[in-house]
Short mmCIF file of C-alpha atoms in Angstrom, two decimals:
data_model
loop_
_atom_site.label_atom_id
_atom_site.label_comp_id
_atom_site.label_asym_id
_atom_site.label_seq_id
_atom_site.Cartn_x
_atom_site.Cartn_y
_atom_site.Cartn_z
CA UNK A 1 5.11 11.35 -20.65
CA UNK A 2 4.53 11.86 -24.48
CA UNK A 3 7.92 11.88 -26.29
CA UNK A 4 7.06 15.22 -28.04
CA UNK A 5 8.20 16.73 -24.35
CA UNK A 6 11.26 14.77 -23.65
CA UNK A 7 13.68 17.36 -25.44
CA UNK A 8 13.14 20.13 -23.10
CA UNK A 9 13.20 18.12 -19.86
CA UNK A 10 16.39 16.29 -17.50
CA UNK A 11 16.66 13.98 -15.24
CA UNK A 12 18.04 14.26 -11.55
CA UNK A 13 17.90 11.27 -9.11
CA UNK A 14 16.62 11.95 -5.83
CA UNK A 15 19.01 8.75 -4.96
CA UNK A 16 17.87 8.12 -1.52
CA UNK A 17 14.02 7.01 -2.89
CA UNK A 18 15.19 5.50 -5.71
CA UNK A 19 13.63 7.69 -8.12
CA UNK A 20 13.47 9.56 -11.11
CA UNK A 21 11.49 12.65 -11.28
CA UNK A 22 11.34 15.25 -14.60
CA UNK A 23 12.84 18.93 -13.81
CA UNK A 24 11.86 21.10 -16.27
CA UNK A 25 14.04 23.67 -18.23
CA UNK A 26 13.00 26.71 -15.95
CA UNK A 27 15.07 27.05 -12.23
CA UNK A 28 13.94 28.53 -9.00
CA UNK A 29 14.46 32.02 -8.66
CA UNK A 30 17.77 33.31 -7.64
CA UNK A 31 16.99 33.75 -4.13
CA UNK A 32 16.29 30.32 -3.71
CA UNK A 33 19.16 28.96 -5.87
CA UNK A 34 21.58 28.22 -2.93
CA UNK A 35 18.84 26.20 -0.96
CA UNK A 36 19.85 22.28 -0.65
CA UNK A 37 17.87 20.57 -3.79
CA UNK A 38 16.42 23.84 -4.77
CA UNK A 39 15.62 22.73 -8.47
CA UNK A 40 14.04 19.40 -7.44
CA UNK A 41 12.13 21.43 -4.83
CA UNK A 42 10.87 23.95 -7.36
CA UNK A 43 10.32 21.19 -10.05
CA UNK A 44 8.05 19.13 -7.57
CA UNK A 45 5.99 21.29 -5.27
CA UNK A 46 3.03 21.70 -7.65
CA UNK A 47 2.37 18.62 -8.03
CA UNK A 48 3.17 17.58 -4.55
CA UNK A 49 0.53 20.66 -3.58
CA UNK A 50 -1.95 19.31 -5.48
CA UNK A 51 -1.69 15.95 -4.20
CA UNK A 52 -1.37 17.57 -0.73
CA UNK A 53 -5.05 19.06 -1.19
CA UNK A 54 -6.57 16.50 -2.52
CA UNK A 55 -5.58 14.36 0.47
CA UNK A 56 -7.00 17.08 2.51
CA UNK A 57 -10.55 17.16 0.88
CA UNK A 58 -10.46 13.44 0.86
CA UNK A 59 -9.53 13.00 4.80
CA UNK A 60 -12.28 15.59 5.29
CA UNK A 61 -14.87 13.67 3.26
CA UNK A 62 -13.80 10.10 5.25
CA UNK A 63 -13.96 11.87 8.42
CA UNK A 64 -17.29 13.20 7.97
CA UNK A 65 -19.60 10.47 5.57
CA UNK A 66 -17.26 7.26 7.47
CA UNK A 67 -15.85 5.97 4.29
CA UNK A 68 -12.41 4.94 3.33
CA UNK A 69 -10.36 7.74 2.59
CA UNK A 70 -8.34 5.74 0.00
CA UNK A 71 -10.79 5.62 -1.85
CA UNK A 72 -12.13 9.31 -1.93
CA UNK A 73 -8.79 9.92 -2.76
CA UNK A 74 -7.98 7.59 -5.92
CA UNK A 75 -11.51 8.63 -6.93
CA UNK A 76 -10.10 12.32 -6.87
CA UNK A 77 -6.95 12.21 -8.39
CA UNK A 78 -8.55 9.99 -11.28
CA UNK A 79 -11.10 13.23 -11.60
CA UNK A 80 -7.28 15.55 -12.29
CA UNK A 81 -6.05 13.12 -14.21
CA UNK A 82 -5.39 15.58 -17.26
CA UNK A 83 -3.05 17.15 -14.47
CA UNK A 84 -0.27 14.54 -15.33
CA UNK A 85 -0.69 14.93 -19.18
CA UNK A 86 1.59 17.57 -19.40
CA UNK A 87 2.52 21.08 -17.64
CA UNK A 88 4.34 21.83 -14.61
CA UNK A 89 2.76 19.14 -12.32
CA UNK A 90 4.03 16.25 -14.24
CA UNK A 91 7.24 16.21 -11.71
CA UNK A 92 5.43 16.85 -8.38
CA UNK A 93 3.04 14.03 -9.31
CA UNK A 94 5.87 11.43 -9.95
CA UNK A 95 7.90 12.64 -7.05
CA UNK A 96 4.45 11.73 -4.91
CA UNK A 97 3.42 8.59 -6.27
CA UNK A 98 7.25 7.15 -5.94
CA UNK A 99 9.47 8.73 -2.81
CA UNK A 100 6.73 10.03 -0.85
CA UNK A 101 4.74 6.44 -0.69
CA UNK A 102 8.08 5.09 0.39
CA UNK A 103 8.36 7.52 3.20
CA UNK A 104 4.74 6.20 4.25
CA UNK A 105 5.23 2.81 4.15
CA UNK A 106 8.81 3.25 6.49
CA UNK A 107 6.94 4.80 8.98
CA UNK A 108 4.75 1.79 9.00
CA UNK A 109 7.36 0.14 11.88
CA UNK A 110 6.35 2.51 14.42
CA UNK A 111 2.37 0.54 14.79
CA UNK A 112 4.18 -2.98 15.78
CA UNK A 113 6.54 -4.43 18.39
CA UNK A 114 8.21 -7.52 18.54
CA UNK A 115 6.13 -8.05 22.00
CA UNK A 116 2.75 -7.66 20.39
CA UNK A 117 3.77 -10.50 17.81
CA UNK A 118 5.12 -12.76 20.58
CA UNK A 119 1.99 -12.32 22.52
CA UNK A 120 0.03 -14.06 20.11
CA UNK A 121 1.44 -17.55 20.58
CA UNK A 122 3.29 -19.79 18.25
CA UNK A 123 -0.12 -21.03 15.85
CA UNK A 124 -2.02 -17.56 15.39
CA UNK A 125 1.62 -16.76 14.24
CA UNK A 126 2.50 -19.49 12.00
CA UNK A 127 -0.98 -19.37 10.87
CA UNK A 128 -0.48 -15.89 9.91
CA UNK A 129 3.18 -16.45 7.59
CA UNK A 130 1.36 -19.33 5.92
CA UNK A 131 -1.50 -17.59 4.77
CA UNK A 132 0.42 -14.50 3.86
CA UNK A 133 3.24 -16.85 1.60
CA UNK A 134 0.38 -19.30 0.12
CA UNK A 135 -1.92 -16.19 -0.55
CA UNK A 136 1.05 -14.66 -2.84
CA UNK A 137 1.84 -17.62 -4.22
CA UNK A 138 -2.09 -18.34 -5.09
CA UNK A 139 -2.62 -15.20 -6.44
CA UNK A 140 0.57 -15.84 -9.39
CA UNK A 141 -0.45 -18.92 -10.35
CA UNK A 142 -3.67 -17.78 -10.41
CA UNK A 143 -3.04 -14.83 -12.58
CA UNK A 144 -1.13 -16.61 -15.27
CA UNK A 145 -3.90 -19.40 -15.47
CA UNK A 146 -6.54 -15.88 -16.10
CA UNK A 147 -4.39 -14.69 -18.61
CA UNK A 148 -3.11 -11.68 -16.71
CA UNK A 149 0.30 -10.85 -15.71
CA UNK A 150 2.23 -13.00 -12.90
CA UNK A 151 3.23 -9.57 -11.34
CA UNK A 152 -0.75 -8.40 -11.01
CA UNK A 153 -0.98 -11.67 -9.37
CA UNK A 154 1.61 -11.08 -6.72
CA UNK A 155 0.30 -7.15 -6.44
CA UNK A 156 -2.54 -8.47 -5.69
CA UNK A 157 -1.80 -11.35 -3.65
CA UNK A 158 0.40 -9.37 -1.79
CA UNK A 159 -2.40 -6.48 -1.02
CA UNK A 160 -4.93 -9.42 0.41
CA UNK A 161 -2.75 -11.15 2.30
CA UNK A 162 -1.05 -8.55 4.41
CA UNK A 163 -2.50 -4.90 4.90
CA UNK A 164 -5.09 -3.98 1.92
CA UNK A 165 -4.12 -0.20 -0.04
CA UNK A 166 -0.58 0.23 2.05
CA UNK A 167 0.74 -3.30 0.68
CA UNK A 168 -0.47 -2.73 -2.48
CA UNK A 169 1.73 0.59 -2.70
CA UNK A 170 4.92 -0.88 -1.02
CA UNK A 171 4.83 -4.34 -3.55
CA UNK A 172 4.24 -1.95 -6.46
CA UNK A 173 7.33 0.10 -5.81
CA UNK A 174 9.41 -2.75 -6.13
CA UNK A 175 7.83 -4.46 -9.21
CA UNK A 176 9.73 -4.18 -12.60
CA UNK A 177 8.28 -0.94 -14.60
CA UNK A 178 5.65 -1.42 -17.21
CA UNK A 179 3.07 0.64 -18.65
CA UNK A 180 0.29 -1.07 -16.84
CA UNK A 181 1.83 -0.74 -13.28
CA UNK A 182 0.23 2.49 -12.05
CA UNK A 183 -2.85 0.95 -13.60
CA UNK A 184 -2.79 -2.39 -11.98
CA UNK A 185 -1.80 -0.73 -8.61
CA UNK A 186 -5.25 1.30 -8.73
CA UNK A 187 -6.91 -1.33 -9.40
CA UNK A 188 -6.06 -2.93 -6.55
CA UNK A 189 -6.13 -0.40 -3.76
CA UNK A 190 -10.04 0.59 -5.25
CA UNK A 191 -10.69 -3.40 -4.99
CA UNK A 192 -8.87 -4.59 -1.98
CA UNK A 193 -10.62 -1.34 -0.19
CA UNK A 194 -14.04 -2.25 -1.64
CA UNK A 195 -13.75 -6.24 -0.76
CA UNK A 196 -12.20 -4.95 2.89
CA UNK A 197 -15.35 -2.95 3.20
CA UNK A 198 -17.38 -5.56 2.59
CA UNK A 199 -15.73 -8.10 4.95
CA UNK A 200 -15.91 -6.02 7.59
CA UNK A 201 -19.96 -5.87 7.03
CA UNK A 202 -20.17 -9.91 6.80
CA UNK A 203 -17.47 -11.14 8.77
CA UNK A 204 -18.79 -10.57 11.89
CA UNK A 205 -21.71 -11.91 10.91
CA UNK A 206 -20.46 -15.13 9.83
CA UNK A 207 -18.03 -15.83 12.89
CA UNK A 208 -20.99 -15.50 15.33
CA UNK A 209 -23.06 -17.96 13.25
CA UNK A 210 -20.89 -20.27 13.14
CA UNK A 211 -19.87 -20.37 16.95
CA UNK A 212 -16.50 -19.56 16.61
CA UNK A 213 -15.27 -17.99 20.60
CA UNK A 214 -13.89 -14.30 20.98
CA UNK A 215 -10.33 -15.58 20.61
CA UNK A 216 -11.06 -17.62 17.28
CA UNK A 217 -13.63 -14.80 15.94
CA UNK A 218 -10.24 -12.35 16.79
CA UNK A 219 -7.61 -14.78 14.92
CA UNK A 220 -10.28 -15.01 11.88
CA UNK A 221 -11.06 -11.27 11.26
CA UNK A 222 -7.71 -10.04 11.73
CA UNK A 223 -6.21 -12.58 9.76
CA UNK A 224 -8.03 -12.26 6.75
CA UNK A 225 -9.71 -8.79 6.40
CA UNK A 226 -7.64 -6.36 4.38
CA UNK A 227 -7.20 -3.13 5.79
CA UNK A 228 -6.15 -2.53 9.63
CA UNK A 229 -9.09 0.31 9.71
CA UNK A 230 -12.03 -2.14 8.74
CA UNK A 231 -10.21 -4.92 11.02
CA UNK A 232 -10.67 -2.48 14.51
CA UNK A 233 -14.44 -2.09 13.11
CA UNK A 234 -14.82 -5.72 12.77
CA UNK A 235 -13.40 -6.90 15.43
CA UNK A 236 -14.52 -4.49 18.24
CA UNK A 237 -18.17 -4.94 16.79
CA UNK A 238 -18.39 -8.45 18.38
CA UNK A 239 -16.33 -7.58 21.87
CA UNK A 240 -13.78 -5.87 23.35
CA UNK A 241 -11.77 -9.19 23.81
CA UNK A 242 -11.75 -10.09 20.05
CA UNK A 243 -11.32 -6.38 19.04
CA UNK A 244 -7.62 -6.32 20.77
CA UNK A 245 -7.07 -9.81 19.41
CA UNK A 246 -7.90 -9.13 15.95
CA UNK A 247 -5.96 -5.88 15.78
CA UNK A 248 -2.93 -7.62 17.35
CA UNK A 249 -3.22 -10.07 14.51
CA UNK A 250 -3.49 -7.87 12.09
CA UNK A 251 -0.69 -6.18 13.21
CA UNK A 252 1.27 -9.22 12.61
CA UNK A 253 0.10 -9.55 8.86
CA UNK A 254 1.28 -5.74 8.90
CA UNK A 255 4.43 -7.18 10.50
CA UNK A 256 4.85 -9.20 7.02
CA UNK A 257 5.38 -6.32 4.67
CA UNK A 258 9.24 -6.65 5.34
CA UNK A 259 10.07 -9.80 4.33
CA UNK A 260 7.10 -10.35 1.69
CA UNK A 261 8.37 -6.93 -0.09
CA UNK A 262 12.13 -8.13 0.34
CA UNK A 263 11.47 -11.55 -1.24
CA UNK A 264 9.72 -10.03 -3.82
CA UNK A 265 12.41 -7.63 -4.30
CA UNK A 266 14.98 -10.27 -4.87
CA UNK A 267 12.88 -12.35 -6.97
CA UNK A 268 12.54 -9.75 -9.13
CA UNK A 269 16.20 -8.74 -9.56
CA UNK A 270 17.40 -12.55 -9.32
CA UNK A 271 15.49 -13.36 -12.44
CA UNK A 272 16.23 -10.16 -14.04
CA UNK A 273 13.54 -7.89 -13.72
CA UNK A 274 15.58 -4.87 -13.40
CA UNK A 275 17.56 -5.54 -16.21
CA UNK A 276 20.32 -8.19 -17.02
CA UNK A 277 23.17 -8.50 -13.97
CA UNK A 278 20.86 -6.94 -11.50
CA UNK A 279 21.46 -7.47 -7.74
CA UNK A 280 18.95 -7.55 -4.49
CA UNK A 281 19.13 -4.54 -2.62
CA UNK A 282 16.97 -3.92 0.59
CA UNK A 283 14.89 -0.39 -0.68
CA UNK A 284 15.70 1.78 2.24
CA UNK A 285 12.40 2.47 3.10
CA UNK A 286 12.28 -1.09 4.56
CA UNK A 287 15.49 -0.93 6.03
CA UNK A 288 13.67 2.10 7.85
CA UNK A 289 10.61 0.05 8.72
CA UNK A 290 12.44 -2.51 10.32
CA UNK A 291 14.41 0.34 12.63
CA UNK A 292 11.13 1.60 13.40
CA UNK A 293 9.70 -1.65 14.63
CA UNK A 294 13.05 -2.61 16.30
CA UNK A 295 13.03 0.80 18.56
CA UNK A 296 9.66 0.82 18.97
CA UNK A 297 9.75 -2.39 20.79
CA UNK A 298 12.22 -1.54 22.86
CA UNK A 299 10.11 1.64 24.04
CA UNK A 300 12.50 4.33 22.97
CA UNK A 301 9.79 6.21 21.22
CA UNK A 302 7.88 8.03 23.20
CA UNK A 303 3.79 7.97 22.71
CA UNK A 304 3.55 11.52 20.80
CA UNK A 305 6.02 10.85 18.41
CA UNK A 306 4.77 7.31 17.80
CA UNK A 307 1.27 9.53 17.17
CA UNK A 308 2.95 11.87 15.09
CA UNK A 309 4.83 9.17 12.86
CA UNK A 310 1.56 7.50 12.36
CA UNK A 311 -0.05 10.66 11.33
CA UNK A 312 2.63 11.61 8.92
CA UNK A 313 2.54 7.71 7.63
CA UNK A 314 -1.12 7.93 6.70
CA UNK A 315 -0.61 11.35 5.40
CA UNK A 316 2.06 10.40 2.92
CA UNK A 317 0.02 7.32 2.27
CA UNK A 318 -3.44 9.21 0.97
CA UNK A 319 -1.32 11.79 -0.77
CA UNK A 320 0.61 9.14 -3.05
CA UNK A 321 -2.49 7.60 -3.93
CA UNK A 322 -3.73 10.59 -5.14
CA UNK A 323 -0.90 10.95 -7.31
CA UNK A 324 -1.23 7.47 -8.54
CA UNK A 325 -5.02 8.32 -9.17
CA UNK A 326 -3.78 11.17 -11.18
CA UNK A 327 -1.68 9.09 -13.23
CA UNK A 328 -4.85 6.77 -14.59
CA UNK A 329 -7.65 7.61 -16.44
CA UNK A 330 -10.83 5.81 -16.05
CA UNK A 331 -11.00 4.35 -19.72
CA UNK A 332 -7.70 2.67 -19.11
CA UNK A 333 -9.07 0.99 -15.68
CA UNK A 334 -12.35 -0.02 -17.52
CA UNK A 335 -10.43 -2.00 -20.05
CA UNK A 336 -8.83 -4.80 -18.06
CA UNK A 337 -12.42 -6.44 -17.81
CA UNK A 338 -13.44 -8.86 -14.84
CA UNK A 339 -10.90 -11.20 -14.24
CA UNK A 340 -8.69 -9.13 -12.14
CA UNK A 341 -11.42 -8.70 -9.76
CA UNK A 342 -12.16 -12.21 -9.92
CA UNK A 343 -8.39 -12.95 -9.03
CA UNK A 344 -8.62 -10.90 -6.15
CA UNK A 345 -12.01 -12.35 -4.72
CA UNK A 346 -10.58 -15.68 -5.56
CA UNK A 347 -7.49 -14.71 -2.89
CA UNK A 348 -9.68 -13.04 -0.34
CA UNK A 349 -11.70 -16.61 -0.52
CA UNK A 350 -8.19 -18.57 -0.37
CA UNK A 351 -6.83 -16.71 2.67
CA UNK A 352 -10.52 -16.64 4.34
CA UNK A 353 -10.80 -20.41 3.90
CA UNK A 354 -7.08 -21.05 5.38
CA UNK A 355 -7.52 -19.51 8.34
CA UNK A 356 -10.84 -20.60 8.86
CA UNK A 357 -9.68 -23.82 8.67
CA UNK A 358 -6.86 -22.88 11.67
CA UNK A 359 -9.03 -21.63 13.31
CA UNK A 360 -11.17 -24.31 13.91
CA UNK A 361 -8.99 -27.49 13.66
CA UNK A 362 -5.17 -25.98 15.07
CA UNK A 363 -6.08 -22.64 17.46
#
């Protein structure tokens, strides 16, 4: 937000997400004035409208020409980018991009149980914590050796090695600010979807020619493809049998998100990312993931609300990337140059070789 603007325009923390979103000068109109949050709710709903729509028109598009609906809808909100310069969606387009993500990654929790993970057996699960830490780990070391930042590197690291766009968006909301961040997230959610894509074409592929079973094909796809869409379609192209296995697994990499995004979290704050004395705290959007996955496994949710919660999850999901999309223009993506993608097809190789490797010599 350009500094010429910052005179007319407060600040009011929407403390539950963590947030700060801009509320302009102008209230809500009388009527409205004794509604709970009624000038956060009038300083946001543009913005969150337009984000709303162009989740719509990007569902509608993915439902219709099969494509990943991410990516119609980064593509989009990049397209309305001038929509975040100034005027009165500024504050509907932060509140997207930041609290509403964080309500779509918490209702995450309600796609996993503790019984699916146990189901898999001790290896496919140890396999799957390994590749997820060393992937992370790969991916900063990696980045600092590039010349790029150690946090892209865990962004990134984190976004391969557990569940594609979604991780990308939960890491990124606990990373220390910085002018690249909305940048660097983009640019991995439109990679990490492309390279997912991709996987999902040649992975298939590969496992039968090399004469891996149904079980191992299952381990291998849904332990290293990136997004839990282009894992069903991978795995349920070779059989039934490694379909369920694969999306199980994948589930478990989902599963992750807690403690990866916690660690990171504390990192962060323990080495003073959030400024000097700064303490872990456990965002409560994962506390609420966690719940989810706890009560789900216990069946207290019944199946149309577990429906519902996943529809309103993926719904909050394509919605805040459209924000984010609206808060990056294209020449700013174009100038970080090839080595972040090469960082990222450098992890995708690192966790496809590790499991592999499982696969074939442990499970």
């Amino acid at each position: 937000m350009n500094k010429a603007r910052l005179p007319e325009i407060g600040f009011e923390s929407y403390d539950s997400m963590e947030g700060l979103i801009a509320i302009g000068p102008g209230g809500p109109p009388r009527q409205f004035d004794s509604w709970p949050r009624a000038r956060l709710i009038h300083a946001v709903y543009p913005g969150l409208l337009v984000a709303g729509t162009i989740a719509l028109a990007s569902t509608w598009l993915a439902q219709h020409y099969t494509a990943p609906v991410m990516l119609f809808a980064l593509l989009f909100g990049m397209a309305f980018h001038f929509l975040h310069e100034e005027g009165r969606c500024v504050a509907g387009i932060e509140f997207t991009s930041r609290s509403v993500l964080r309500v779509g990654v918490g209702l995450l929790g309600v796609r996993i149980t503790l019984g699916q993970i146990a189901s898999l057996g001790a290896w496919p699960v140890a396999t799957v914590i390994v590749g997820v830490t060393t992937t992370i780990v790969f991916g900063f070391v990696l980045a600092r050796r590039l010349g790029l930042s150690p946090m892209f590197g865990v962004l990134s690291g984190g976004a391969v090695a557990i569940c594609g766009a979604s991780a990308a968006l939960a890491i990124a909301s606990v990373l220390p600010r910085s002018e690249t961040r909305e940048r660097d997230t983009i640019l991995t959610v439109v990679s990490v979807t492309a390279l997912s894509t991709l996987a999902m074409i040649l992975y298939p592929v590969f496992s039968t020619s090399i004469g891996l079973d149904h079980k191992q094909a299952g381990i291998f796809i849904g332990g290293t493809i990136h997004d839990v869409a282009q894992v069903v379609g991978a795995g349920y192209t070779i059989s039934n049998e490694t379909g369920d296995i694969a999306t199980y697994v994948k589930l478990l990499r989902v599963a992750m998100l807690l403690p990866a995004v916690f660690a990171i979290s504390f990192l962060i704050a323990r080495h003073g990312g959030h400024g000097a004395g700064a303490r872990a705290t456990l965002p409560l959007f994962l506390v609420g993931f966690a719940v989810l996955v706890v009560v789900n496994s216990f069946g207290l949710l019944p199946s149309f609300i577990i429906g519902m919660a996943n529809e309103a999850s993926r719904w909050c999901l394509v919605a805040a990337i459209a924000a984010l999309g609206m808060k990056t223009s294209f020449k700013a993506l174009f100038a970080v140059g090839w080595r972040p993608v090469a960082l990222m097809v450098a992890e995708t190789l690192w966790i496809a070789a590790l499991v592999l490797f499982a696969v074939k010599t442990i499970i």
